Protein backbone atom coordinates (compact mmCIF):
# COMPACT_ATOMS: atom_id res chain seq x y z
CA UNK A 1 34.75 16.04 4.97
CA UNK A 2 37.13 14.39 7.49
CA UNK A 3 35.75 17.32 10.09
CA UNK A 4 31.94 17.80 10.16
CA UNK A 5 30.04 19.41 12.90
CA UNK A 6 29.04 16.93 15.47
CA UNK A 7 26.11 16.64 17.71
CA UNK A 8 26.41 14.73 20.41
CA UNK A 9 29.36 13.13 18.76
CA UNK A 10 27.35 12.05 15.86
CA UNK A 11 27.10 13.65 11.68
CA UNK A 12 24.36 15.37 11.29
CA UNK A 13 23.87 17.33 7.53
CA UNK A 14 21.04 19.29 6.41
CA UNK A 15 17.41 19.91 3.95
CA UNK A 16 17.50 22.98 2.63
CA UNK A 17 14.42 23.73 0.45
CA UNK A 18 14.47 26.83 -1.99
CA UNK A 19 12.44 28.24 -5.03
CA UNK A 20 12.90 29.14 -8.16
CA UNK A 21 10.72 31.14 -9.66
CA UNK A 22 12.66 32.38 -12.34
CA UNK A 23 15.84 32.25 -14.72
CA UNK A 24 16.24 35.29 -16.59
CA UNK A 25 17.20 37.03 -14.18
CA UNK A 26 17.40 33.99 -12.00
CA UNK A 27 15.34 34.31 -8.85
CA UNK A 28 16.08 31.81 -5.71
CA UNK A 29 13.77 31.74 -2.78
CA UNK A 30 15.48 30.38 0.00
CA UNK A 31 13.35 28.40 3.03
CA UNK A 32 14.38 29.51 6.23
CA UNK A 33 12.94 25.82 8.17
CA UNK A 34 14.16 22.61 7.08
CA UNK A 35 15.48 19.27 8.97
CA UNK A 36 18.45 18.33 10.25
CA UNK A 37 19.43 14.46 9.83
CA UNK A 38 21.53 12.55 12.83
CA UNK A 39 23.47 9.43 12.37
CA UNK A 40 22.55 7.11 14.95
CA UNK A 41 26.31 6.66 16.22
CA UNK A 42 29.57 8.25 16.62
CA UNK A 43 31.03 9.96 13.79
CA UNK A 44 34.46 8.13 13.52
CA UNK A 45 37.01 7.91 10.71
CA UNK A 46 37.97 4.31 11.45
CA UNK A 47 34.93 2.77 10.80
CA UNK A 48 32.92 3.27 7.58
CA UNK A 49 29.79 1.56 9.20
CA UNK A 50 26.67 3.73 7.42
CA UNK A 51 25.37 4.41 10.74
CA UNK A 52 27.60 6.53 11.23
CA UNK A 53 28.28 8.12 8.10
CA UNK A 54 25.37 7.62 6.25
CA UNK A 55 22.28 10.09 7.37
CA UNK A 56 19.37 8.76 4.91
CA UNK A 57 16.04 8.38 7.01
CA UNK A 58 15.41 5.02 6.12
CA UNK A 59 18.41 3.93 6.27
CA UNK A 60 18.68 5.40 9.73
CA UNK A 61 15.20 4.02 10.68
CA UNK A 62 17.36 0.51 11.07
CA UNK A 63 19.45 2.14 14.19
CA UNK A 64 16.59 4.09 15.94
CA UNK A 65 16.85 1.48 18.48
CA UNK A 66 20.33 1.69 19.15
CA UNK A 67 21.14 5.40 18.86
CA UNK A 68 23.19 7.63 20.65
CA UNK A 69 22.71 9.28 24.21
CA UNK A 70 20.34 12.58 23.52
CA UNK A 71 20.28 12.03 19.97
CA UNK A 72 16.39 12.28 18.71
CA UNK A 73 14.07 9.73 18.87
CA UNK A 74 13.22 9.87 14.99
CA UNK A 75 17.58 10.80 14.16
CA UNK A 76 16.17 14.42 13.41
CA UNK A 77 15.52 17.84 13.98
CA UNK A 78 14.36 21.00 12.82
CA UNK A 79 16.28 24.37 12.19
CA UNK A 80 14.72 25.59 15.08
CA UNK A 81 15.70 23.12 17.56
CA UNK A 82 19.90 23.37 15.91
CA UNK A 83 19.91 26.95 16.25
CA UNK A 84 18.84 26.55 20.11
CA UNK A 85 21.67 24.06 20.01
CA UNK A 86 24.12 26.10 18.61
CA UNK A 87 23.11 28.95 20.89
CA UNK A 88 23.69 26.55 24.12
CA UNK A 89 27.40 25.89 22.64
CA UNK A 90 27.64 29.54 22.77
CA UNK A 91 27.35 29.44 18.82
CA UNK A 92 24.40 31.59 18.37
CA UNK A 93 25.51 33.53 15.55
CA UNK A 94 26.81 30.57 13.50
CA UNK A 95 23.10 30.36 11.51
CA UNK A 96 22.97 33.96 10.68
CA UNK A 97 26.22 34.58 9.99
CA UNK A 98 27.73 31.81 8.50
CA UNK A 99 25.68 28.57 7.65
CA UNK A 100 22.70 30.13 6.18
CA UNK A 101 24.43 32.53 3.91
CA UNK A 102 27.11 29.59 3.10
CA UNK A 103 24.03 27.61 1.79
CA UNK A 104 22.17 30.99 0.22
CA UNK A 105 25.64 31.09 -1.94
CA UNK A 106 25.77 27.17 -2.86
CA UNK A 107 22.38 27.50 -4.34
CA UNK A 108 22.51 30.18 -6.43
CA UNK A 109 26.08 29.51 -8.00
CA UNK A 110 24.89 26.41 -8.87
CA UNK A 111 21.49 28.21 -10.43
CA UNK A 112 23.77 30.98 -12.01
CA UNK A 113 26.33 27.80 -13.68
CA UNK A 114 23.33 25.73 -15.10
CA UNK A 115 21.09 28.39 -16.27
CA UNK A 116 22.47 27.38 -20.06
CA UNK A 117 21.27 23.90 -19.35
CA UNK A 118 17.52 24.61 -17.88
CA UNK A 119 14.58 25.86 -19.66
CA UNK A 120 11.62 28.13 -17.74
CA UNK A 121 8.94 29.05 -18.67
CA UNK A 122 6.49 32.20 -17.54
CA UNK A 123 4.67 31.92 -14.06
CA UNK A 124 5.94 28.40 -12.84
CA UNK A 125 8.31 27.19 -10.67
CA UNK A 126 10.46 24.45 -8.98
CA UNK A 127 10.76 23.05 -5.14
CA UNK A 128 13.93 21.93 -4.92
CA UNK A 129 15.82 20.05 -1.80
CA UNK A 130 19.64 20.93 -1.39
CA UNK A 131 21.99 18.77 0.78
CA UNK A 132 24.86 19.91 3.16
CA UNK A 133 27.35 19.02 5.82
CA UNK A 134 28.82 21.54 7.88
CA UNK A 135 32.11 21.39 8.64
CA UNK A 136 33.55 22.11 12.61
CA UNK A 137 34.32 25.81 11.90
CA UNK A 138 30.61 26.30 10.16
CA UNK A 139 31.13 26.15 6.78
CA UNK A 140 28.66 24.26 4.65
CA UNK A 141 29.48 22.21 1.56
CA UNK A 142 26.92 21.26 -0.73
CA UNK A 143 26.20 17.26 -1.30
CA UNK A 144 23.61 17.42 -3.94
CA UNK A 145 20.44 19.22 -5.14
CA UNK A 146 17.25 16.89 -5.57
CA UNK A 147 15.04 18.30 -8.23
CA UNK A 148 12.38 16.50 -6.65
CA UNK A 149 12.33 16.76 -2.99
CA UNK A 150 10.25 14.20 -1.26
CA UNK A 151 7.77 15.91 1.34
CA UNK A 152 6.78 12.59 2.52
CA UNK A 153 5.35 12.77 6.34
CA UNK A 154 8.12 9.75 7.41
CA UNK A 155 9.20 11.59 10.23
CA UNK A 156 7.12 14.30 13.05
CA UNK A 157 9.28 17.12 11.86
CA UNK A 158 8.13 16.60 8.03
CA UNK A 159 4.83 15.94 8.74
CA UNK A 160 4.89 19.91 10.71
CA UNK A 161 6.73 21.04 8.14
CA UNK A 162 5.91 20.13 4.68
CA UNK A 163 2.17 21.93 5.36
CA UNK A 164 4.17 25.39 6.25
CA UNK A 165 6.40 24.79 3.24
CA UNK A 166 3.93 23.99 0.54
CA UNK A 167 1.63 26.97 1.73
CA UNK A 168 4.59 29.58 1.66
CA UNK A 169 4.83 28.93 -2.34
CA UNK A 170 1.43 29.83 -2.84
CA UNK A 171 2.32 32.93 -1.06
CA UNK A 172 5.48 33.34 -2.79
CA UNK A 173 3.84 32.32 -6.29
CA UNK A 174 0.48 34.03 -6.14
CA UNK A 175 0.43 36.82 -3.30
CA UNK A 176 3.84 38.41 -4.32
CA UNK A 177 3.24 38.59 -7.94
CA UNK A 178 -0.07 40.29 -7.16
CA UNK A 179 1.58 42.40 -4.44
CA UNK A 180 5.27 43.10 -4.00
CA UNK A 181 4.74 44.01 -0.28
CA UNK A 182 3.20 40.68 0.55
CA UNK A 183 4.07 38.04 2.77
CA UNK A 184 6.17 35.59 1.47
CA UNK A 185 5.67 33.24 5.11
CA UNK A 186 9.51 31.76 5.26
CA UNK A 187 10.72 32.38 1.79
CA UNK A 188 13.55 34.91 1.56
CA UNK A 189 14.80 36.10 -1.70
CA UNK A 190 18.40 35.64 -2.05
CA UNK A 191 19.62 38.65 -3.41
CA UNK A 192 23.45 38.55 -4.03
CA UNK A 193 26.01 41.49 -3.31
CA UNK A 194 27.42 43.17 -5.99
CA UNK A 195 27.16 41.05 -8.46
CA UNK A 196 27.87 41.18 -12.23
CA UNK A 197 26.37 39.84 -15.36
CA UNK A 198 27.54 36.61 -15.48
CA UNK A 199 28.47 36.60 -19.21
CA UNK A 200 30.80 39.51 -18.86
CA UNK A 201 32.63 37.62 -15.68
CA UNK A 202 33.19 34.83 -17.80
CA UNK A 203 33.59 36.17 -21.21
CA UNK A 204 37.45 36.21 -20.97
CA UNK A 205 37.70 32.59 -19.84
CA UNK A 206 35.51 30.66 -21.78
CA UNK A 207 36.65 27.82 -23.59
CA UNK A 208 35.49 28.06 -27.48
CA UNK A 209 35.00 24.89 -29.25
CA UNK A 210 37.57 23.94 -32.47
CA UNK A 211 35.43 22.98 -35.93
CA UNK A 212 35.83 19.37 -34.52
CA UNK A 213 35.96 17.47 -31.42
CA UNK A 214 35.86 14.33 -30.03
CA UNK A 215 33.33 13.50 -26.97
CA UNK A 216 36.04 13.69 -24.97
CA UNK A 217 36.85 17.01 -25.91
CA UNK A 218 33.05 18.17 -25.43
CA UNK A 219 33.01 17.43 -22.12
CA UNK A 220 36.19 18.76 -21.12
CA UNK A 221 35.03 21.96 -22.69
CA UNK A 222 31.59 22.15 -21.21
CA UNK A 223 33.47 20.97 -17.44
CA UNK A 224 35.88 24.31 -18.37
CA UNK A 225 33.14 26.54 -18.88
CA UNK A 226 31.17 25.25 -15.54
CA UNK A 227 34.35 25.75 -13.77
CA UNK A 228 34.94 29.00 -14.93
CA UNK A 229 31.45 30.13 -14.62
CA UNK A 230 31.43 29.51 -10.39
CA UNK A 231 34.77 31.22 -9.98
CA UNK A 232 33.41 34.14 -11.82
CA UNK A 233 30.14 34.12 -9.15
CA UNK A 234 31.02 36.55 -6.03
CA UNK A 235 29.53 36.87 -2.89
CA UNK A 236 30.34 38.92 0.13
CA UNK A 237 29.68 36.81 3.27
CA UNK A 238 30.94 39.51 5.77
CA UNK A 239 30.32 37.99 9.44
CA UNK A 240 31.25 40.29 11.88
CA UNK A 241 34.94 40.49 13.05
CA UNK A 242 34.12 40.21 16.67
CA UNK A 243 32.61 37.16 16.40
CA UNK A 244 35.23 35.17 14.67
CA UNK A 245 37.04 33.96 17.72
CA UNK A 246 33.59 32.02 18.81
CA UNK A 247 33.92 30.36 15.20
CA UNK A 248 37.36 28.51 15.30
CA UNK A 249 40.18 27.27 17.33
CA UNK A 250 40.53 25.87 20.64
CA UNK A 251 37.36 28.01 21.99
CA UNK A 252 35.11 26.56 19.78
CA UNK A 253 36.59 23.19 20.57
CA UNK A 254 36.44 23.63 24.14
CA UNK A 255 33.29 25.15 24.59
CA UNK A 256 31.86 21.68 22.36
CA UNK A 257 33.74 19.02 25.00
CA UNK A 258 32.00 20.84 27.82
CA UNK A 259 28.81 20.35 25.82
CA UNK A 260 28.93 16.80 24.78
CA UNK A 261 31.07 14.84 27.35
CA UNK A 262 29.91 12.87 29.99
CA UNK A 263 31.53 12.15 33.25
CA UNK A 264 30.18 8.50 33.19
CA UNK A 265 32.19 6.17 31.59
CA UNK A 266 28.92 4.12 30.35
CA UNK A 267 27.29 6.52 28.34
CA UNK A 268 28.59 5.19 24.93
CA UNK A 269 26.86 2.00 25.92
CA UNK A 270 23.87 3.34 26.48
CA UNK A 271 20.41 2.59 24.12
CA UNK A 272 17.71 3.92 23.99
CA UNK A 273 13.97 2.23 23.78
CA UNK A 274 11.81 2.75 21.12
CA UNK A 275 8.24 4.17 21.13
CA UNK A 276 4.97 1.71 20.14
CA UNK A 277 5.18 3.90 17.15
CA UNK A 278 8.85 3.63 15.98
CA UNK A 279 8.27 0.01 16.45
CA UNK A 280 5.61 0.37 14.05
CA UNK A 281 6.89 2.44 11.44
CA UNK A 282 10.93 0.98 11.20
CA UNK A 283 9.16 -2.70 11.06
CA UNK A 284 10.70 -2.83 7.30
CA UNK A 285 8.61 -6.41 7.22
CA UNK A 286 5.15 -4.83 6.78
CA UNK A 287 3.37 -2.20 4.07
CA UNK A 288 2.76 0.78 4.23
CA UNK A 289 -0.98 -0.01 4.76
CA UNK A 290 -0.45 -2.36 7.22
CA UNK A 291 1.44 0.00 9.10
CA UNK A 292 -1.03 2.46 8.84
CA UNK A 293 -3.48 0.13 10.25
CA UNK A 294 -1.60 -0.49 13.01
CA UNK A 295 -0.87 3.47 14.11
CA UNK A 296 -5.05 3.44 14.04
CA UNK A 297 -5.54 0.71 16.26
CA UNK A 298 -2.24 2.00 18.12
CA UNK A 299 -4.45 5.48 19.31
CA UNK A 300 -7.81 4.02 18.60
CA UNK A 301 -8.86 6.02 15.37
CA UNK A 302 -12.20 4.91 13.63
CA UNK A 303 -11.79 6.61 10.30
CA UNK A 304 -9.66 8.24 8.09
CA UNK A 305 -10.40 11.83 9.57
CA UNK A 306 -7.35 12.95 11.43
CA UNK A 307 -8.61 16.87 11.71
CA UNK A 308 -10.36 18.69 14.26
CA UNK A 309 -13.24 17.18 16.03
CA UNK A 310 -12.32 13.66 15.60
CA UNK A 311 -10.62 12.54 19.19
CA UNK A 312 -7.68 10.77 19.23
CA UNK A 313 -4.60 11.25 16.36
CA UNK A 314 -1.25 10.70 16.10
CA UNK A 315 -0.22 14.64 16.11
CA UNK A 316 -0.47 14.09 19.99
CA UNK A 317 2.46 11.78 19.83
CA UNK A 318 4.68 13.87 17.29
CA UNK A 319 4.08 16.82 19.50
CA UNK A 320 5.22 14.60 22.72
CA UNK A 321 8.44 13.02 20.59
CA UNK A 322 9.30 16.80 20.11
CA UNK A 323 8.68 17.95 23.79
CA UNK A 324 5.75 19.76 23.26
């Protein structure tokens, strides 16, 4: 994608959890939190330097120290804190109109072309993680689905989140099935429009195999029938008409060079110094029990007990990083 989104000049893409609870019919659960991952410099096609095309947290731990004016301390964010960015662009309804249903229609194409290939069975489940960049003009593209999204507290806006996340599928997995009308926390069912059985969309174009083939041949027939399966997958993402002029062209482009330009000619220069506890944590030298070790001494805790009641922790600090 030659033309992401930037912010604050810098490639950002996103975590998008979702759920499935089911696959005939298939049910996805889409998460409305998740993170947002920042490069540490400039986006720039001329240089293919991974800090600035490469968004991988520990990757990115490397250039903390070195990162672009405004971008976060820890290179990431939370939905919350893009969609107040988008809103001061004057971008507000980019989320709801275009980025989260782009993503809501990624996942469950992809659900709908591999159902075939996955097996379910009654009353479980699957977290996955989905990856996407947007482009400028809000349109996300799908990177990759991990079927094993880590949850890993590496950064302040995991360790907030991945508490909410994991106690919204018990909500999702035991209070709806007991009660249609419960609360599903932020889970939202994605619930395509008008959309057929899949296997009379695609009964017309599927590829049937001869007696014989070679491997060759397999594949290309099973890469047919994928193909044809996601063109035969329709959505209706209607945003509104009136809106579209905040969404492309020269507006949108002006409106972002207001936002992220700076009158002084030093600002690409500028670093940024690291906390006692980034130190700690992108120190790549020491384990992960040393490092613990060293947060405890860092805000003087005595035990293991990081709850209520027990003075000092380091939820103090991940509140401060994130301007609590």
């Amino acid at each position: 994608i030659e033309k992401p989104l930037l912010v604050y000049t810098c490639k950002i893409d996103l975590r998008q959890w979702f759920l499935v609870t089911n696959m005939t019919p298939i049910v996805v659960w889409m998460y409305k939190e998740g993170y947002v991952r920042f490069c540490a410099n400039s986006f720039s096609m001329k240089h293919m330097h991974e800090s600035i095309h490469l968004s991988n947290v520990r990757l990115q731990m490397r250039y903390r120290n070195v990162r672009k004016m405004n971008v976060p301390e820890e290179c990431m964010w939370d939905y919350e804190e893009l969609r107040n960015y988008l809103t001061a662009i004057g971008q507000e309804h980019a989320w709801d109109e275009l980025i989260f249903p782009g993503m809501s229609e990624s996942v469950y194409a992809v659900m709908q072309a591999a159902r075939d290939t996955m097996s379910y069975r009654e009353n479980t489940f699957q977290l996955f993680g989905a990856d996407f960049v947007i482009t400028e003009n809000f349109v996300p593209y799908l990177i990759e689905i991990n079927s094993i999204p880590g949850l890993n507290p590496s950064t302040c806006v995991i360790a907030n989140l991945a508490p909410m996340l994991l106690g919204d599928i018990l909500k999702v997995m035991i209070d709806h099935q007991q009660n249609p009308n419960a609360d599903t926390g932020l889970f939202v069912k994605v619930i395509p429009e008008k959309l057929k059985p899949i296997d009379q969309l695609t009964s017309k174009y599927r590829t049937f195999a001869p007696p014989k083939m070679t491997p060759s041949q397999r594949h290309q027939q099973r890469m047919d029938d994928l193909k044809n399966r996601l063109m035969a997958i329709q959505f209706q993402v209607k945003p509104e008409e009136k809106f579209s002029e905040r969404y492309l062209g020269i507006n949108r482009d002006n409106l972002l060079l207001t936002t992220i330009m700076s009158p002084d000619p030093k600002i690409n220069s500028t670093k940024t110094v690291a906390t006692a506890s980034e130190t700690i944590m992108n120190d790549l030298q020491s384990s992960a029990a040393e490092k613990i070790t060293k947060l405890k001494n860092l805000y003087n805790l005595k035990s293991n007990n990081c709850g209520p009641g027990t003075g000092s922790s380091a939820q103090p600090d991940c509140d401060r990083q994130r301007g609590r």
